[in-house]
Amino acid sequence: MKKVILDMDPGIDDALALLLALRSPEIQVLGITTVAGNAPVEMTSANARRVLEYFEMTNIPVATGAAKPLNHPLVDALNYHGPDGLGQCGLPPPRLPLHPAKAWDFLAQLISDSQANIILVATGPLTNIAHAFQRYPELPKFLAKLVLMGGAYDLTPFGKGNQTPFAEFNIWQDPEAAYIVFSCGADISAVGLDMSMDPTTCLNSQHLEQIKTSHTPTAHLTAKLVEYAIKRHGRCELHDPLALATLLDASLFDFISVPVEVITGDGWDRGITRILPLEKRDKLPLIQVATAVDGPRFLKLFLSRILEE
Ligand code: RIB
Ligand code: CA
């Protein structure tokens, strides 16, 4: 059983990653921290609770975090995820209160217990985690692993940007936070657009019909989230479930161990994640970057977990 904290910005694909985590016996979700990204933080915090309450998983705490990136104004993606940030799926507003601690303090409380052996899965901008590492500099040492959805590494034909032609949304949103996290020295695995923009990892209308054949609560909500994306974007990209899937079956992926430079500031190159040659790594630690994924096998795993009775 892997003990996991999810730091996320739900968001349709974050919600699908949460569903996948809740439906996977290998994963114990200890808590969720929410960040501004796809939607304002009040909305991402509500959306995390809306999904948990739908499954009556009200014992999982949700701690809210940063309302904006470290050095930039928030640029949301509601044009992609819908006015409620959750594909207008119709879930009622949350009833339960947020955890009293801010996300960075919540992360420190759980992770700094060195016996905790916690894996942090980040599927939004890295603002909360950067705040946590700034306030608690020892924290990276206590993390068993940090898995993140972020970056575009030009490792496949799909590894181009989706916020700019060069930069992926999560990293572009808060490049200064990403720089702090990528430099922290923890055991980091990064899944970028190189994997998640590959059509073999995306759900299409045939998959939606398959999901609709099941009438479980999980399948019902999944169908709503996926249908919203397919109707407006032609497919449902599973960026965040892919990152979580590295914990379910690592054999789905190949990784390389490389130094990655994050371009900060607000220029044309903001948010670029550049793999450096080893001789130019300077002080950058090595991180694991996904170079390949078995798309059909990933989708089979995702659908089997979602459709299981
Ligand atoms: O670029 C895709 C990533 O940005 C995903 O995590 C999506 O949810 C958004 O946060
Ligand atoms: Ca996300």
PDB file of C-alpha atoms and ligand atoms in Angstrom:
ATOM      1  CA  MET A   1       0.000   0.000   0.000  1.00  0.00           C
ATOM      2  CA  LYS A   2       1.586   3.285  -1.096  1.00  0.00           C
ATOM      3  CA  LYS A   3       0.795   6.275   1.157  1.00  0.00           C
ATOM      4  CA  VAL A   4       0.076   9.204  -1.125  1.00  0.00           C
ATOM      5  CA  ILE A   5      -0.735  12.898  -0.843  1.00  0.00           C
ATOM      6  CA  LEU A   6      -2.213  14.475  -3.984  1.00  0.00           C
ATOM      7  CA  ASP A   7      -1.381  18.129  -4.703  1.00  0.00           C
ATOM      8  CA  MET A   8      -3.742  19.134  -7.483  1.00  0.00           C
ATOM      9  CA  ASP A   9      -5.806  21.739  -9.355  1.00  0.00           C
ATOM     10  CA  PRO A  10      -9.064  19.890 -10.242  1.00  0.00           C
ATOM     11  CA  GLY A  11      -9.607  20.205 -13.286  1.00  0.00           C
ATOM     12  CA  ILE A  12     -11.145  17.360 -15.262  1.00  0.00           C
ATOM     13  CA  ASP A  13      -7.981  15.260 -15.528  1.00  0.00           C
ATOM     14  CA  ASP A  14      -7.020  15.889 -11.892  1.00  0.00           C
ATOM     15  CA  ALA A  15     -10.465  14.579 -10.919  1.00  0.00           C
ATOM     16  CA  LEU A  16      -9.890  11.509 -13.100  1.00  0.00           C
ATOM     17  CA  ALA A  17      -6.529  10.974 -11.377  1.00  0.00           C
ATOM     18  CA  LEU A  18      -8.306  11.225  -8.006  1.00  0.00           C
ATOM     19  CA  LEU A  19     -10.901   8.673  -9.161  1.00  0.00           C
ATOM     20  CA  LEU A  20      -8.097   6.353 -10.296  1.00  0.00           C
ATOM     21  CA  ALA A  21      -6.316   6.712  -6.951  1.00  0.00           C
ATOM     22  CA  LEU A  22      -9.504   6.023  -4.984  1.00  0.00           C
ATOM     23  CA  ARG A  23     -10.193   2.925  -7.122  1.00  0.00           C
ATOM     24  CA  SER A  24      -6.680   1.512  -6.814  1.00  0.00           C
ATOM     25  CA  PRO A  25      -6.024  -0.824  -3.853  1.00  0.00           C
ATOM     26  CA  GLU A  26      -2.283  -0.100  -4.068  1.00  0.00           C
ATOM     27  CA  ILE A  27      -2.894   3.525  -3.071  1.00  0.00           C
ATOM     28  CA  GLN A  28      -3.895   5.026   0.269  1.00  0.00           C
ATOM     29  CA  VAL A  29      -4.788   8.711  -0.193  1.00  0.00           C
ATOM     30  CA  LEU A  30      -3.772  10.373   3.092  1.00  0.00           C
ATOM     31  CA  GLY A  31      -4.869  13.838   1.996  1.00  0.00           C
ATOM     32  CA  ILE A  32      -5.278  16.345  -0.799  1.00  0.00           C
ATOM     33  CA  THR A  33      -3.756  19.806  -1.103  1.00  0.00           C
ATOM     34  CA  THR A  34      -5.220  22.152  -3.678  1.00  0.00           C
ATOM     35  CA  VAL A  35      -3.614  24.938  -5.683  1.00  0.00           C
ATOM     36  CA  ALA A  36      -4.691  27.592  -8.176  1.00  0.00           C
ATOM     37  CA  GLY A  37      -4.090  26.486 -11.743  1.00  0.00           C
ATOM     38  CA  ASN A  38      -6.858  25.154 -13.957  1.00  0.00           C
ATOM     39  CA  ALA A  39      -9.205  27.199 -11.781  1.00  0.00           C
ATOM     40  CA  PRO A  40      -8.977  29.655  -8.856  1.00  0.00           C
ATOM     41  CA  VAL A  41      -7.952  27.903  -5.639  1.00  0.00           C
ATOM     42  CA  GLU A  42     -11.416  28.324  -4.072  1.00  0.00           C
ATOM     43  CA  MET A  43     -12.787  26.323  -7.024  1.00  0.00           C
ATOM     44  CA  THR A  44     -10.077  23.651  -7.097  1.00  0.00           C
ATOM     45  CA  SER A  45     -10.557  23.232  -3.327  1.00  0.00           C
ATOM     46  CA  ALA A  46     -14.327  22.887  -3.767  1.00  0.00           C
ATOM     47  CA  ASN A  47     -13.900  20.475  -6.679  1.00  0.00           C
ATOM     48  CA  ALA A  48     -11.638  18.131  -4.719  1.00  0.00           C
ATOM     49  CA  ARG A  49     -14.265  17.978  -1.957  1.00  0.00           C
ATOM     50  CA  ARG A  50     -17.133  17.608  -4.468  1.00  0.00           C
ATOM     51  CA  VAL A  51     -15.491  14.436  -5.817  1.00  0.00           C
ATOM     52  CA  LEU A  52     -14.645  13.042  -2.364  1.00  0.00           C
ATOM     53  CA  GLU A  53     -18.162  13.662  -1.090  1.00  0.00           C
ATOM     54  CA  TYR A  54     -19.630  12.011  -4.193  1.00  0.00           C
ATOM     55  CA  PHE A  55     -17.809   8.855  -3.064  1.00  0.00           C
ATOM     56  CA  GLU A  56     -18.546   9.511   0.625  1.00  0.00           C
ATOM     57  CA  MET A  57     -14.748   9.534   1.191  1.00  0.00           C
ATOM     58  CA  THR A  58     -15.183  12.337   3.681  1.00  0.00           C
ATOM     59  CA  ASN A  59     -12.379  11.071   5.916  1.00  0.00           C
ATOM     60  CA  ILE A  60      -9.761  12.352   3.442  1.00  0.00           C
ATOM     61  CA  PRO A  61      -8.723  15.906   4.447  1.00  0.00           C
ATOM     62  CA  VAL A  62      -8.456  18.683   1.856  1.00  0.00           C
ATOM     63  CA  ALA A  63      -6.092  21.575   2.688  1.00  0.00           C
ATOM     64  CA  THR A  64      -6.188  24.631   0.480  1.00  0.00           C
ATOM     65  CA  GLY A  65      -3.050  26.368  -0.790  1.00  0.00           C
ATOM     66  CA  ALA A  66      -1.800  29.112  -3.060  1.00  0.00           C
ATOM     67  CA  ALA A  67      -4.225  31.448  -4.798  1.00  0.00           C
ATOM     68  CA  LYS A  68      -1.569  32.488  -7.328  1.00  0.00           C
ATOM     69  CA  PRO A  69       1.892  31.545  -8.577  1.00  0.00           C
ATOM     70  CA  LEU A  70       4.966  32.837  -6.693  1.00  0.00           C
ATOM     71  CA  ASN A  71       5.789  35.646  -9.111  1.00  0.00           C
ATOM     72  CA  HIS A  72       3.011  35.807 -11.690  1.00  0.00           C
ATOM     73  CA  PRO A  73      -0.760  36.460 -11.837  1.00  0.00           C
ATOM     74  CA  LEU A  74      -2.929  33.353 -12.225  1.00  0.00           C
ATOM     75  CA  VAL A  75      -3.898  32.387 -15.768  1.00  0.00           C
ATOM     76  CA  ASP A  76      -6.622  29.751 -15.395  1.00  0.00           C
ATOM     77  CA  ALA A  77      -7.808  27.115 -17.900  1.00  0.00           C
ATOM     78  CA  LEU A  78     -11.554  27.337 -17.333  1.00  0.00           C
ATOM     79  CA  ASN A  79     -11.934  27.685 -21.097  1.00  0.00           C
ATOM     80  CA  TYR A  80     -10.818  24.034 -21.237  1.00  0.00           C
ATOM     81  CA  HIS A  81     -12.290  22.559 -18.042  1.00  0.00           C
ATOM     82  CA  GLY A  82     -15.625  24.421 -18.030  1.00  0.00           C
ATOM     83  CA  PRO A  83     -17.070  27.243 -15.875  1.00  0.00           C
ATOM     84  CA  ASP A  84     -17.030  25.054 -12.720  1.00  0.00           C
ATOM     85  CA  GLY A  85     -13.583  23.649 -13.550  1.00  0.00           C
ATOM     86  CA  LEU A  86     -15.078  20.148 -13.526  1.00  0.00           C
ATOM     87  CA  GLY A  87     -16.734  19.742 -16.901  1.00  0.00           C
ATOM     88  CA  GLN A  88     -20.089  21.030 -15.598  1.00  0.00           C
ATOM     89  CA  CYS A  89     -20.547  17.537 -14.146  1.00  0.00           C
ATOM     90  CA  GLY A  90     -23.358  18.687 -11.873  1.00  0.00           C
ATOM     91  CA  LEU A  91     -21.924  17.504  -8.543  1.00  0.00           C
ATOM     92  CA  PRO A  92     -23.405  19.492  -5.642  1.00  0.00           C
ATOM     93  CA  PRO A  93     -21.273  22.109  -3.869  1.00  0.00           C
ATOM     94  CA  PRO A  94     -19.159  20.652  -1.029  1.00  0.00           C
ATOM     95  CA  ARG A  95     -20.632  20.457   2.474  1.00  0.00           C
ATOM     96  CA  LEU A  96     -17.526  19.613   4.454  1.00  0.00           C
ATOM     97  CA  PRO A  97     -15.084  22.260   5.676  1.00  0.00           C
ATOM     98  CA  LEU A  98     -11.486  22.476   4.496  1.00  0.00           C
ATOM     99  CA  HIS A  99      -8.708  21.211   6.754  1.00  0.00           C
ATOM    100  CA  PRO A 100      -7.672  24.152   8.985  1.00  0.00           C
ATOM    101  CA  ALA A 101      -3.993  24.078   7.915  1.00  0.00           C
ATOM    102  CA  LYS A 102      -2.681  25.779   4.774  1.00  0.00           C
ATOM    103  CA  ALA A 103      -1.459  23.273   2.150  1.00  0.00           C
ATOM    104  CA  TRP A 104       2.270  23.834   2.840  1.00  0.00           C
ATOM    105  CA  ASP A 105       1.854  23.340   6.586  1.00  0.00           C
ATOM    106  CA  PHE A 106      -0.364  20.302   6.004  1.00  0.00           C
ATOM    107  CA  LEU A 107       2.296  18.804   3.715  1.00  0.00           C
ATOM    108  CA  ALA A 108       4.990  19.446   6.323  1.00  0.00           C
ATOM    109  CA  GLN A 109       2.875  17.959   9.128  1.00  0.00           C
ATOM    110  CA  LEU A 110       2.340  14.686   7.269  1.00  0.00           C
ATOM    111  CA  ILE A 111       5.676  14.347   5.441  1.00  0.00           C
ATOM    112  CA  SER A 112       8.091  15.348   8.210  1.00  0.00           C
ATOM    113  CA  ASP A 113       7.153  12.253  10.227  1.00  0.00           C
ATOM    114  CA  SER A 114      10.073  10.318   8.755  1.00  0.00           C
ATOM    115  CA  GLN A 115       8.276   7.022   9.356  1.00  0.00           C
ATOM    116  CA  ALA A 116       5.522   8.251   7.066  1.00  0.00           C
ATOM    117  CA  ASN A 117       7.281   7.139   3.893  1.00  0.00           C
ATOM    118  CA  ILE A 118       4.940   9.322   1.860  1.00  0.00           C
ATOM    119  CA  ILE A 119       4.791   9.738  -1.918  1.00  0.00           C
ATOM    120  CA  LEU A 120       3.688  13.183  -3.110  1.00  0.00           C
ATOM    121  CA  VAL A 121       1.873  13.264  -6.469  1.00  0.00           C
ATOM    122  CA  ALA A 122       1.704  16.772  -7.935  1.00  0.00           C
ATOM    123  CA  THR A 123      -0.649  17.318 -10.868  1.00  0.00           C
ATOM    124  CA  GLY A 124      -0.945  21.086 -10.824  1.00  0.00           C
ATOM    125  CA  PRO A 125       1.387  24.068 -10.720  1.00  0.00           C
ATOM    126  CA  LEU A 126       4.107  23.437  -8.099  1.00  0.00           C
ATOM    127  CA  THR A 127       3.380  26.557  -6.026  1.00  0.00           C
ATOM    128  CA  ASN A 128       2.272  24.787  -2.819  1.00  0.00           C
ATOM    129  CA  ILE A 129       5.273  22.468  -2.853  1.00  0.00           C
ATOM    130  CA  ALA A 130       7.676  25.348  -3.407  1.00  0.00           C
ATOM    131  CA  HIS A 131       6.096  27.186  -0.471  1.00  0.00           C
ATOM    132  CA  ALA A 132       6.481  24.041   1.656  1.00  0.00           C
ATOM    133  CA  PHE A 133      10.158  23.602   0.716  1.00  0.00           C
ATOM    134  CA  GLN A 134      10.879  27.294   1.366  1.00  0.00           C
ATOM    135  CA  ARG A 135       9.284  27.141   4.823  1.00  0.00           C
ATOM    136  CA  TYR A 136      10.593  23.673   5.703  1.00  0.00           C
ATOM    137  CA  PRO A 137      13.974  23.259   3.897  1.00  0.00           C
ATOM    138  CA  GLU A 138      14.493  19.739   5.272  1.00  0.00           C
ATOM    139  CA  LEU A 139      11.181  18.457   3.861  1.00  0.00           C
ATOM    140  CA  PRO A 140      12.532  16.990   0.573  1.00  0.00           C
ATOM    141  CA  LYS A 141      14.693  14.577   2.593  1.00  0.00           C
ATOM    142  CA  PHE A 142      11.619  13.036   4.212  1.00  0.00           C
ATOM    143  CA  LEU A 143       9.771  12.419   0.936  1.00  0.00           C
ATOM    144  CA  ALA A 144       9.872   8.825  -0.299  1.00  0.00           C
ATOM    145  CA  LYS A 145       9.210  10.118  -3.835  1.00  0.00           C
ATOM    146  CA  LEU A 146       7.745  13.075  -5.741  1.00  0.00           C
ATOM    147  CA  VAL A 147       5.807  12.223  -8.905  1.00  0.00           C
ATOM    148  CA  LEU A 148       4.753  15.172 -11.022  1.00  0.00           C
ATOM    149  CA  MET A 149       2.780  15.814 -14.161  1.00  0.00           C
ATOM    150  CA  GLY A 150       4.647  18.622 -15.821  1.00  0.00           C
ATOM    151  CA  GLY A 151       6.966  19.709 -18.573  1.00  0.00           C
ATOM    152  CA  ALA A 152       7.482  19.169 -22.274  1.00  0.00           C
ATOM    153  CA  TYR A 153      10.842  17.526 -22.957  1.00  0.00           C
ATOM    154  CA  ASP A 154      10.881  17.102 -26.734  1.00  0.00           C
ATOM    155  CA  LEU A 155      11.454  13.373 -26.224  1.00  0.00           C
ATOM    156  CA  THR A 156       8.614  12.326 -28.559  1.00  0.00           C
ATOM    157  CA  PRO A 157       6.783  14.133 -31.378  1.00  0.00           C
ATOM    158  CA  PHE A 158       4.160  15.056 -28.723  1.00  0.00           C
ATOM    159  CA  GLY A 159       6.595  16.758 -26.355  1.00  0.00           C
ATOM    160  CA  LYS A 160       5.786  20.317 -27.422  1.00  0.00           C
ATOM    161  CA  GLY A 161       4.137  22.979 -25.248  1.00  0.00           C
ATOM    162  CA  ASN A 162       0.407  23.357 -24.640  1.00  0.00           C
ATOM    163  CA  GLN A 163       0.424  26.790 -22.959  1.00  0.00           C
ATOM    164  CA  THR A 164       3.004  28.222 -25.339  1.00  0.00           C
ATOM    165  CA  PRO A 165       4.530  26.320 -28.250  1.00  0.00           C
ATOM    166  CA  PHE A 166       7.392  25.435 -25.879  1.00  0.00           C
ATOM    167  CA  ALA A 167       6.022  25.177 -22.315  1.00  0.00           C
ATOM    168  CA  GLU A 168       3.565  22.909 -20.523  1.00  0.00           C
ATOM    169  CA  PHE A 169       0.749  24.547 -18.489  1.00  0.00           C
ATOM    170  CA  ASN A 170       1.720  23.463 -14.922  1.00  0.00           C
ATOM    171  CA  ILE A 171       5.359  24.508 -15.309  1.00  0.00           C
ATOM    172  CA  TRP A 172       4.557  27.663 -17.306  1.00  0.00           C
ATOM    173  CA  GLN A 173       2.010  28.751 -14.665  1.00  0.00           C
ATOM    174  CA  ASP A 174       4.680  28.849 -11.941  1.00  0.00           C
ATOM    175  CA  PRO A 175       8.190  28.395 -13.353  1.00  0.00           C
ATOM    176  CA  GLU A 176       9.868  29.790 -10.229  1.00  0.00           C
ATOM    177  CA  ALA A 177       8.093  27.153  -8.118  1.00  0.00           C
ATOM    178  CA  ALA A 178       9.083  24.481 -10.614  1.00  0.00           C
ATOM    179  CA  TYR A 179      12.710  25.646 -10.456  1.00  0.00           C
ATOM    180  CA  ILE A 180      12.669  25.260  -6.660  1.00  0.00           C
ATOM    181  CA  VAL A 181      11.060  21.804  -6.825  1.00  0.00           C
ATOM    182  CA  PHE A 182      13.251  20.461  -9.657  1.00  0.00           C
ATOM    183  CA  SER A 183      16.349  21.546  -7.664  1.00  0.00           C
ATOM    184  CA  CYS A 184      15.252  20.095  -4.294  1.00  0.00           C
ATOM    185  CA  GLY A 185      17.164  16.808  -4.511  1.00  0.00           C
ATOM    186  CA  ALA A 186      14.185  14.548  -3.779  1.00  0.00           C
ATOM    187  CA  ASP A 187      13.572  11.400  -5.854  1.00  0.00           C
ATOM    188  CA  ILE A 188      11.510  13.025  -8.633  1.00  0.00           C
ATOM    189  CA  SER A 189       9.695  11.333 -11.531  1.00  0.00           C
ATOM    190  CA  ALA A 190       8.284  13.684 -14.167  1.00  0.00           C
ATOM    191  CA  VAL A 191       5.646  12.740 -16.746  1.00  0.00           C
ATOM    192  CA  GLY A 192       5.405  15.376 -19.467  1.00  0.00           C
ATOM    193  CA  LEU A 193       3.308  16.139 -22.512  1.00  0.00           C
ATOM    194  CA  ASP A 194       5.640  13.834 -24.436  1.00  0.00           C
ATOM    195  CA  MET A 195       3.502  11.041 -22.919  1.00  0.00           C
ATOM    196  CA  SER A 196       0.127  12.678 -22.330  1.00  0.00           C
ATOM    197  CA  MET A 197      -0.370  14.284 -25.743  1.00  0.00           C
ATOM    198  CA  ASP A 198       0.284  10.927 -27.410  1.00  0.00           C
ATOM    199  CA  PRO A 199      -3.099   9.912 -28.889  1.00  0.00           C
ATOM    200  CA  THR A 200      -2.586   6.334 -27.649  1.00  0.00           C
ATOM    201  CA  THR A 201      -2.894   7.631 -24.064  1.00  0.00           C
ATOM    202  CA  CYS A 202      -6.073   9.701 -24.679  1.00  0.00           C
ATOM    203  CA  LEU A 203      -9.711   8.595 -24.362  1.00  0.00           C
ATOM    204  CA  ASN A 204     -11.883   8.821 -27.485  1.00  0.00           C
ATOM    205  CA  SER A 205     -15.597   8.418 -28.181  1.00  0.00           C
ATOM    206  CA  GLN A 206     -15.289   4.618 -28.392  1.00  0.00           C
ATOM    207  CA  HIS A 207     -13.839   4.578 -24.876  1.00  0.00           C
ATOM    208  CA  LEU A 208     -16.691   6.847 -23.737  1.00  0.00           C
ATOM    209  CA  GLU A 209     -19.259   4.378 -25.103  1.00  0.00           C
ATOM    210  CA  GLN A 210     -17.451   1.608 -23.189  1.00  0.00           C
ATOM    211  CA  ILE A 211     -17.570   3.671 -19.970  1.00  0.00           C
ATOM    212  CA  LYS A 212     -21.279   4.341 -20.499  1.00  0.00           C
ATOM    213  CA  THR A 213     -22.022   0.598 -20.536  1.00  0.00           C
ATOM    214  CA  SER A 214     -21.265   0.565 -16.802  1.00  0.00           C
ATOM    215  CA  HIS A 215     -23.742   2.057 -14.339  1.00  0.00           C
ATOM    216  CA  THR A 216     -21.544   2.291 -11.265  1.00  0.00           C
ATOM    217  CA  PRO A 217     -21.222   5.714  -9.573  1.00  0.00           C
ATOM    218  CA  THR A 218     -17.567   5.834 -10.667  1.00  0.00           C
ATOM    219  CA  ALA A 219     -18.407   5.131 -14.314  1.00  0.00           C
ATOM    220  CA  HIS A 220     -21.280   7.634 -14.206  1.00  0.00           C
ATOM    221  CA  LEU A 221     -19.066  10.496 -13.023  1.00  0.00           C
ATOM    222  CA  THR A 222     -16.200   9.457 -15.304  1.00  0.00           C
ATOM    223  CA  ALA A 223     -18.536   9.499 -18.308  1.00  0.00           C
ATOM    224  CA  LYS A 224     -19.632  13.063 -17.489  1.00  0.00           C
ATOM    225  CA  LEU A 225     -16.055  14.319 -17.118  1.00  0.00           C
ATOM    226  CA  VAL A 226     -14.795  12.521 -20.222  1.00  0.00           C
ATOM    227  CA  GLU A 227     -17.800  13.480 -22.362  1.00  0.00           C
ATOM    228  CA  TYR A 228     -17.289  17.175 -21.599  1.00  0.00           C
ATOM    229  CA  ALA A 229     -13.694  16.989 -22.814  1.00  0.00           C
ATOM    230  CA  ILE A 230     -14.443  14.888 -25.905  1.00  0.00           C
ATOM    231  CA  LYS A 231     -17.343  17.111 -26.999  1.00  0.00           C
ATOM    232  CA  ARG A 232     -15.229  20.267 -26.811  1.00  0.00           C
ATOM    233  CA  HIS A 233     -11.731  19.067 -27.562  1.00  0.00           C
ATOM    234  CA  GLY A 234     -12.275  15.904 -29.612  1.00  0.00           C
ATOM    235  CA  ARG A 235     -10.580  13.687 -27.016  1.00  0.00           C
ATOM    236  CA  CYS A 236      -9.930  13.444 -23.263  1.00  0.00           C
ATOM    237  CA  GLU A 237      -6.240  13.903 -22.413  1.00  0.00           C
ATOM    238  CA  LEU A 238      -5.250  11.990 -19.257  1.00  0.00           C
ATOM    239  CA  HIS A 239      -2.215  14.027 -18.186  1.00  0.00           C
ATOM    240  CA  ASP A 240      -2.729  13.545 -14.451  1.00  0.00           C
ATOM    241  CA  PRO A 241      -3.893   9.889 -14.440  1.00  0.00           C
ATOM    242  CA  LEU A 242      -0.683   9.095 -16.363  1.00  0.00           C
ATOM    243  CA  ALA A 243       1.423  10.560 -13.561  1.00  0.00           C
ATOM    244  CA  LEU A 244      -0.481   8.504 -10.971  1.00  0.00           C
ATOM    245  CA  ALA A 245      -0.168   5.375 -13.148  1.00  0.00           C
ATOM    246  CA  THR A 246       3.613   5.411 -12.571  1.00  0.00           C
ATOM    247  CA  LEU A 247       2.745   4.224  -9.041  1.00  0.00           C
ATOM    248  CA  LEU A 248       0.357   1.530 -10.259  1.00  0.00           C
ATOM    249  CA  ASP A 249       2.547  -0.122 -12.907  1.00  0.00           C
ATOM    250  CA  ALA A 250       6.010   1.349 -13.497  1.00  0.00           C
ATOM    251  CA  SER A 251       6.506  -1.147 -16.348  1.00  0.00           C
ATOM    252  CA  LEU A 252       4.163   0.995 -18.459  1.00  0.00           C
ATOM    253  CA  PHE A 253       6.933   3.608 -18.738  1.00  0.00           C
ATOM    254  CA  ASP A 254      10.582   4.032 -19.642  1.00  0.00           C
ATOM    255  CA  PHE A 255      12.539   6.722 -17.801  1.00  0.00           C
ATOM    256  CA  ILE A 256      15.873   8.478 -18.188  1.00  0.00           C
ATOM    257  CA  SER A 257      17.828  10.094 -15.352  1.00  0.00           C
ATOM    258  CA  VAL A 258      18.749  13.640 -16.409  1.00  0.00           C
ATOM    259  CA  PRO A 259      19.311  17.199 -15.184  1.00  0.00           C
ATOM    260  CA  VAL A 260      16.396  19.465 -16.194  1.00  0.00           C
ATOM    261  CA  GLU A 261      16.673  23.236 -16.428  1.00  0.00           C
ATOM    262  CA  VAL A 262      13.448  25.246 -15.898  1.00  0.00           C
ATOM    263  CA  ILE A 263      13.332  28.681 -17.560  1.00  0.00           C
ATOM    264  CA  THR A 264      11.856  31.258 -15.171  1.00  0.00           C
ATOM    265  CA  GLY A 265      10.686  34.855 -15.705  1.00  0.00           C
ATOM    266  CA  ASP A 266       8.093  36.040 -18.188  1.00  0.00           C
ATOM    267  CA  GLY A 267       9.822  35.906 -21.548  1.00  0.00           C
ATOM    268  CA  TRP A 268       8.933  33.895 -24.654  1.00  0.00           C
ATOM    269  CA  ASP A 269      10.851  30.970 -23.068  1.00  0.00           C
ATOM    270  CA  ARG A 270       8.948  31.040 -19.739  1.00  0.00           C
ATOM    271  CA  GLY A 271       8.329  27.545 -18.381  1.00  0.00           C
ATOM    272  CA  ILE A 272      10.547  25.655 -20.832  1.00  0.00           C
ATOM    273  CA  THR A 273      11.869  22.405 -19.310  1.00  0.00           C
ATOM    274  CA  ARG A 274      15.188  21.693 -20.987  1.00  0.00           C
ATOM    275  CA  ILE A 275      17.123  18.438 -20.508  1.00  0.00           C
ATOM    276  CA  LEU A 276      20.788  19.407 -20.131  1.00  0.00           C
ATOM    277  CA  PRO A 277      23.833  17.338 -21.121  1.00  0.00           C
ATOM    278  CA  LEU A 278      25.407  15.866 -17.987  1.00  0.00           C
ATOM    279  CA  GLU A 279      28.520  18.001 -18.371  1.00  0.00           C
ATOM    280  CA  LYS A 280      26.380  21.148 -18.187  1.00  0.00           C
ATOM    281  CA  ARG A 281      24.320  20.078 -15.185  1.00  0.00           C
ATOM    282  CA  ASP A 282      26.189  22.482 -12.865  1.00  0.00           C
ATOM    283  CA  LYS A 283      24.514  21.847  -9.472  1.00  0.00           C
ATOM    284  CA  LEU A 284      21.248  20.483 -10.892  1.00  0.00           C
ATOM    285  CA  PRO A 285      20.294  17.102  -9.398  1.00  0.00           C
ATOM    286  CA  LEU A 286      19.172  14.277 -11.714  1.00  0.00           C
ATOM    287  CA  ILE A 287      15.454  13.590 -12.054  1.00  0.00           C
ATOM    288  CA  GLN A 288      13.632  10.731 -13.784  1.00  0.00           C
ATOM    289  CA  VAL A 289      11.815  11.851 -16.934  1.00  0.00           C
ATOM    290  CA  ALA A 290       9.413   9.524 -18.769  1.00  0.00           C
ATOM    291  CA  THR A 291      10.590   8.822 -22.323  1.00  0.00           C
ATOM    292  CA  ALA A 292       8.022   6.226 -23.418  1.00  0.00           C
ATOM    293  CA  VAL A 293       4.679   4.779 -22.349  1.00  0.00           C
ATOM    294  CA  ASP A 294       2.632   1.770 -23.448  1.00  0.00           C
ATOM    295  CA  GLY A 295      -0.509   3.779 -24.252  1.00  0.00           C
ATOM    296  CA  PRO A 296      -2.907   0.901 -24.914  1.00  0.00           C
ATOM    297  CA  ARG A 297      -1.837  -0.894 -21.738  1.00  0.00           C
ATOM    298  CA  PHE A 298      -2.206   2.339 -19.732  1.00  0.00           C
ATOM    299  CA  LEU A 299      -5.750   2.890 -21.032  1.00  0.00           C
ATOM    300  CA  LYS A 300      -6.589  -0.760 -20.291  1.00  0.00           C
ATOM    301  CA  LEU A 301      -5.413  -0.275 -16.689  1.00  0.00           C
ATOM    302  CA  PHE A 302      -7.283   3.043 -16.328  1.00  0.00           C
ATOM    303  CA  LEU A 303     -10.543   1.642 -17.713  1.00  0.00           C
ATOM    304  CA  SER A 304     -10.312  -1.598 -15.720  1.00  0.00           C
ATOM    305  CA  ARG A 305      -9.976   0.362 -12.452  1.00  0.00           C
ATOM    306  CA  ILE A 306     -12.750   2.804 -13.356  1.00  0.00           C
ATOM    307  CA  LEU A 307     -15.153   0.108 -14.581  1.00  0.00           C
ATOM    308  CA  GLU A 308     -14.483  -2.451 -11.860  1.00  0.00           C
ATOM    309  CA  GLU A 309     -17.681  -3.123  -9.914  1.00  0.00           C
TER     310      GLU A 309
HETATM  311  O1  RIB B   1      -0.626  20.539 -19.058  1.00  0.00           O
HETATM  312  C1  RIB B   1      -1.547  19.665 -18.476  1.00  0.00           C
HETATM  313  C2  RIB B   1      -1.634  19.886 -16.998  1.00  0.00           C
HETATM  314  O2  RIB B   1      -2.101  21.214 -16.724  1.00  0.00           O
HETATM  315  C3  RIB B   1      -2.643  18.955 -16.311  1.00  0.00           C
HETATM  316  O3  RIB B   1      -2.225  18.720 -15.002  1.00  0.00           O
HETATM  317  C4  RIB B   1      -3.902  19.775 -16.319  1.00  0.00           C
HETATM  318  O4  RIB B   1      -4.798  19.378 -15.275  1.00  0.00           O
HETATM  319  C5  RIB B   1      -3.363  21.150 -16.044  1.00  0.00           C
HETATM  320  O5  RIB B   1      -3.153  21.273 -14.633  1.00  0.00           O
HETATM  321 CA    CA B   2      -3.782  19.284 -13.171  1.00  0.00          CA
END
